[in-house]
Amino acid sequence: MTLLTTWPESGPETVVRRTSDPAAIAAALAPLGVRYERWPVREDVPADADADAVFAAYGPEIDKLTAAEGFRTVDVVALHPSDDPQWPRTARAAREKFLAEHTHDDDDEVRFFVAGAGVFYLHVRGEVHAVYCEKGDLLGVPRGTTHWFDMGTSPSFTAIRFFHEEDGWIGTFTGSDIAGRFPDFDAIHSGHAGSAA
């Protein structure tokens, strides 16, 4: 279930907003310049589908968004639990890359979740907005927006990424420790987002 939780930037002791209603989520994020929408879910696309299958399934939506927004690069990123002995190290490294607060100076961060889930944390106007995204959710974080992303201790998701710049994901890190002061993916996923991680 998609979920938006908002706290004051001072900490998660007080919940300002919590909603799972897609229309309410979109309405709350729009004034921040954040795009949130639901796309039809293709149930016949397995969680571990390769990029070709994902592009084939979501081609009309990808083409429409790319044409409307002028994206130059679209790719598919997937991370799912594996029996590979290196999986714990791979998962930890992938998670840590995005977990610190950062911005993107030259591009928006636009993701559509084909499978699985992840949480985008938006640090805007004195508040932290945690958007728990799942299959069918598209989120667009405007360039310059301070944020971080948590995929959890055992990541499992497939997402389509859209880029205006061919260089792809380039983050400018703020050096803040704020991400460690708010409930992480695992706490939100398990429904225990009322206290810090």
Short mmCIF file of C-alpha atoms in Angstrom, two decimals:
data_model
loop_
_atom_site.label_atom_id
_atom_site.label_comp_id
_atom_site.label_asym_id
_atom_site.label_seq_id
_atom_site.Cartn_x
_atom_site.Cartn_y
_atom_site.Cartn_z
CA MET A 1 0.00 0.00 0.00
CA THR A 2 1.43 3.35 -1.04
CA LEU A 3 1.85 5.63 1.97
CA LEU A 4 2.80 9.25 2.58
CA THR A 5 4.01 10.18 6.05
CA THR A 6 5.08 13.72 6.90
CA TRP A 7 7.01 14.83 9.99
CA PRO A 8 8.63 18.10 11.07
CA GLU A 9 12.32 18.14 10.09
CA SER A 10 13.15 18.20 13.81
CA GLY A 11 12.25 14.53 14.11
CA PRO A 12 9.59 11.83 13.81
CA GLU A 13 7.99 12.31 17.22
CA THR A 14 5.01 14.12 15.68
CA VAL A 15 3.21 12.94 12.56
CA VAL A 16 1.92 15.89 10.53
CA ARG A 17 0.23 13.76 7.88
CA ARG A 18 -0.26 10.09 7.07
CA THR A 19 -2.35 8.94 4.12
CA SER A 20 -2.57 6.05 1.71
CA ASP A 21 -5.10 7.74 -0.57
CA PRO A 22 -3.44 8.31 -3.98
CA ALA A 23 -5.38 11.52 -4.65
CA ALA A 24 -4.43 12.93 -1.25
CA ILE A 25 -0.78 11.96 -1.80
CA ALA A 26 -0.72 13.69 -5.18
CA ALA A 27 -2.40 16.79 -3.73
CA ALA A 28 0.05 16.99 -0.81
CA LEU A 29 3.12 16.60 -3.03
CA ALA A 30 2.06 18.89 -5.89
CA PRO A 31 2.79 22.17 -4.03
CA LEU A 32 6.35 20.87 -3.54
CA GLY A 33 6.72 20.38 -7.28
CA VAL A 34 6.76 16.60 -6.79
CA ARG A 35 4.92 14.51 -9.35
CA TYR A 36 2.99 11.50 -8.07
CA GLU A 37 0.70 9.34 -10.18
CA ARG A 38 -0.51 5.78 -10.54
CA TRP A 39 -0.03 3.86 -13.77
CA PRO A 40 -2.01 0.75 -14.69
CA VAL A 41 -0.26 -2.31 -13.31
CA ARG A 42 0.65 -5.06 -15.76
CA GLU A 43 0.03 -8.16 -13.66
CA ASP A 44 1.57 -10.41 -16.31
CA VAL A 45 5.02 -8.84 -15.81
CA PRO A 46 6.95 -10.90 -13.24
CA ALA A 47 8.91 -9.11 -10.52
CA ASP A 48 12.18 -10.31 -12.02
CA ALA A 49 11.29 -9.42 -15.63
CA ASP A 50 14.20 -8.27 -17.78
CA ALA A 51 14.40 -4.79 -19.31
CA ASP A 52 12.99 -5.91 -22.67
CA ALA A 53 9.88 -7.34 -21.04
CA VAL A 54 9.39 -4.21 -18.93
CA PHE A 55 9.76 -1.91 -21.95
CA ALA A 56 7.33 -4.05 -23.93
CA ALA A 57 4.74 -4.02 -21.14
CA TYR A 58 4.95 -0.29 -20.34
CA GLY A 59 5.88 1.02 -23.78
CA PRO A 60 2.84 3.31 -24.27
CA GLU A 61 3.28 4.96 -20.85
CA ILE A 62 7.05 5.32 -21.34
CA ASP A 63 6.60 6.85 -24.79
CA LYS A 64 3.95 9.28 -23.57
CA LEU A 65 6.00 10.50 -20.60
CA THR A 66 9.21 10.69 -22.62
CA ALA A 67 7.54 12.77 -25.32
CA ALA A 68 5.86 15.08 -22.81
CA GLU A 69 8.93 15.65 -20.62
CA GLY A 70 11.78 15.37 -23.14
CA PHE A 71 13.61 12.52 -21.42
CA ARG A 72 16.69 11.40 -23.33
CA THR A 73 17.50 8.18 -21.49
CA VAL A 74 15.19 5.54 -20.03
CA ASP A 75 16.45 2.38 -18.36
CA VAL A 76 15.35 -0.37 -16.01
CA VAL A 77 17.05 -1.06 -12.69
CA ALA A 78 16.30 -4.19 -10.67
CA LEU A 79 17.54 -5.52 -7.37
CA HIS A 80 16.06 -8.68 -5.87
CA PRO A 81 17.24 -11.16 -3.21
CA SER A 82 19.54 -13.83 -4.54
CA ASP A 83 21.20 -17.07 -3.47
CA ASP A 84 24.53 -15.58 -4.53
CA PRO A 85 26.86 -15.49 -1.50
CA GLN A 86 27.69 -11.89 -2.43
CA TRP A 87 24.04 -10.81 -2.16
CA PRO A 88 24.27 -9.32 1.36
CA ARG A 89 27.29 -7.21 0.34
CA THR A 90 25.65 -6.19 -2.95
CA ALA A 91 22.41 -5.20 -1.20
CA ARG A 92 24.22 -3.22 1.50
CA ALA A 93 26.36 -1.31 -1.05
CA ALA A 94 23.34 -0.51 -3.23
CA ARG A 95 21.36 0.76 -0.26
CA GLU A 96 24.16 2.90 1.14
CA LYS A 97 24.68 4.72 -2.18
CA PHE A 98 21.28 6.43 -1.97
CA LEU A 99 20.68 6.56 1.79
CA ALA A 100 22.48 9.85 2.52
CA GLU A 101 20.67 13.15 1.90
CA HIS A 102 21.47 14.62 -1.51
CA THR A 103 20.21 16.70 -4.41
CA HIS A 104 20.50 16.48 -8.17
CA ASP A 105 21.67 19.71 -9.74
CA ASP A 106 21.09 18.86 -13.39
CA ASP A 107 18.14 16.48 -13.54
CA ASP A 108 14.90 15.39 -11.95
CA GLU A 109 14.70 11.96 -10.32
CA VAL A 110 11.77 10.18 -11.94
CA ARG A 111 11.01 6.54 -11.12
CA PHE A 112 8.19 4.15 -11.90
CA PHE A 113 7.92 1.02 -9.74
CA VAL A 114 7.25 -2.07 -11.85
CA ALA A 115 7.63 -4.38 -8.83
CA GLY A 116 8.60 -4.22 -5.18
CA ALA A 117 8.89 -1.06 -3.11
CA GLY A 118 11.13 1.74 -1.90
CA VAL A 119 10.82 4.93 0.12
CA PHE A 120 11.70 8.41 -1.12
CA TYR A 121 12.27 10.95 1.66
CA LEU A 122 11.79 14.57 0.61
CA HIS A 123 13.28 17.22 2.92
CA VAL A 124 11.38 20.34 1.89
CA ARG A 125 10.08 23.49 3.62
CA GLY A 126 10.92 22.37 7.14
CA GLU A 127 9.34 18.93 6.79
CA VAL A 128 10.33 15.40 5.83
CA HIS A 129 7.88 13.60 3.56
CA ALA A 130 8.37 9.82 3.33
CA VAL A 131 6.71 8.41 0.22
CA TYR A 132 6.49 4.62 0.36
CA CYS A 133 6.20 3.67 -3.30
CA GLU A 134 5.12 0.29 -4.61
CA LYS A 135 4.17 -1.37 -7.89
CA GLY A 136 2.25 1.09 -10.06
CA ASP A 137 3.62 4.29 -8.49
CA LEU A 138 5.45 6.98 -10.45
CA LEU A 139 7.30 9.63 -8.47
CA GLY A 140 9.12 12.63 -9.92
CA VAL A 141 11.46 14.56 -7.60
CA PRO A 142 12.44 17.93 -9.12
CA ARG A 143 16.11 18.82 -9.50
CA GLY A 144 17.45 20.70 -6.52
CA THR A 145 15.08 18.97 -4.06
CA THR A 146 16.87 17.65 -0.98
CA HIS A 147 16.03 13.97 -0.53
CA TRP A 148 17.25 10.42 0.02
CA PHE A 149 16.04 6.96 -0.94
CA ASP A 150 15.86 3.76 1.11
CA MET A 151 15.33 0.34 -0.42
CA GLY A 152 15.60 -1.53 2.89
CA THR A 153 18.01 -4.10 4.27
CA SER A 154 16.80 -6.71 1.77
CA PRO A 155 16.03 -4.74 -1.40
CA SER A 156 13.46 -6.11 -3.80
CA PHE A 157 12.27 -3.85 -6.61
CA THR A 158 12.25 -3.23 -10.34
CA ALA A 159 11.93 0.37 -11.52
CA ILE A 160 11.99 2.36 -14.72
CA ARG A 161 14.26 5.39 -14.52
CA PHE A 162 13.86 8.51 -16.68
CA PHE A 163 16.69 10.99 -17.32
CA HIS A 164 16.93 14.30 -19.15
CA GLU A 165 20.73 14.03 -19.09
CA GLU A 166 22.61 11.11 -20.62
CA ASP A 167 25.01 11.00 -17.65
CA GLY A 168 22.29 9.41 -15.52
CA TRP A 169 22.26 9.56 -11.72
CA ILE A 170 24.61 12.21 -10.29
CA GLY A 171 24.07 13.15 -6.64
CA THR A 172 25.39 16.12 -4.68
CA PHE A 173 25.50 15.05 -1.03
CA THR A 174 24.68 17.53 1.73
CA GLY A 175 26.74 15.86 4.47
CA SER A 176 23.72 15.89 6.81
CA ASP A 177 22.94 12.93 9.08
CA ILE A 178 19.19 13.60 8.88
CA ALA A 179 18.44 10.29 7.15
CA GLY A 180 19.49 8.41 10.27
CA ARG A 181 17.00 10.30 12.43
CA PHE A 182 13.84 9.12 10.67
CA PRO A 183 12.17 5.71 10.34
CA ASP A 184 13.84 3.68 7.62
CA PHE A 185 12.25 1.56 4.88
CA ASP A 186 12.02 -1.50 7.12
CA ALA A 187 10.18 0.41 9.86
CA ILE A 188 7.71 1.94 7.40
CA HIS A 189 7.25 -1.33 5.52
CA SER A 190 6.45 -3.17 8.76
CA GLY A 191 4.08 -0.42 9.92
CA HIS A 192 6.32 0.84 12.73
CA ALA A 193 6.99 4.34 11.43
CA GLY A 194 5.98 6.06 14.64
CA SER A 195 9.50 6.11 16.02
CA ALA A 196 13.00 6.74 14.72
CA ALA A 197 14.96 3.97 13.04
#
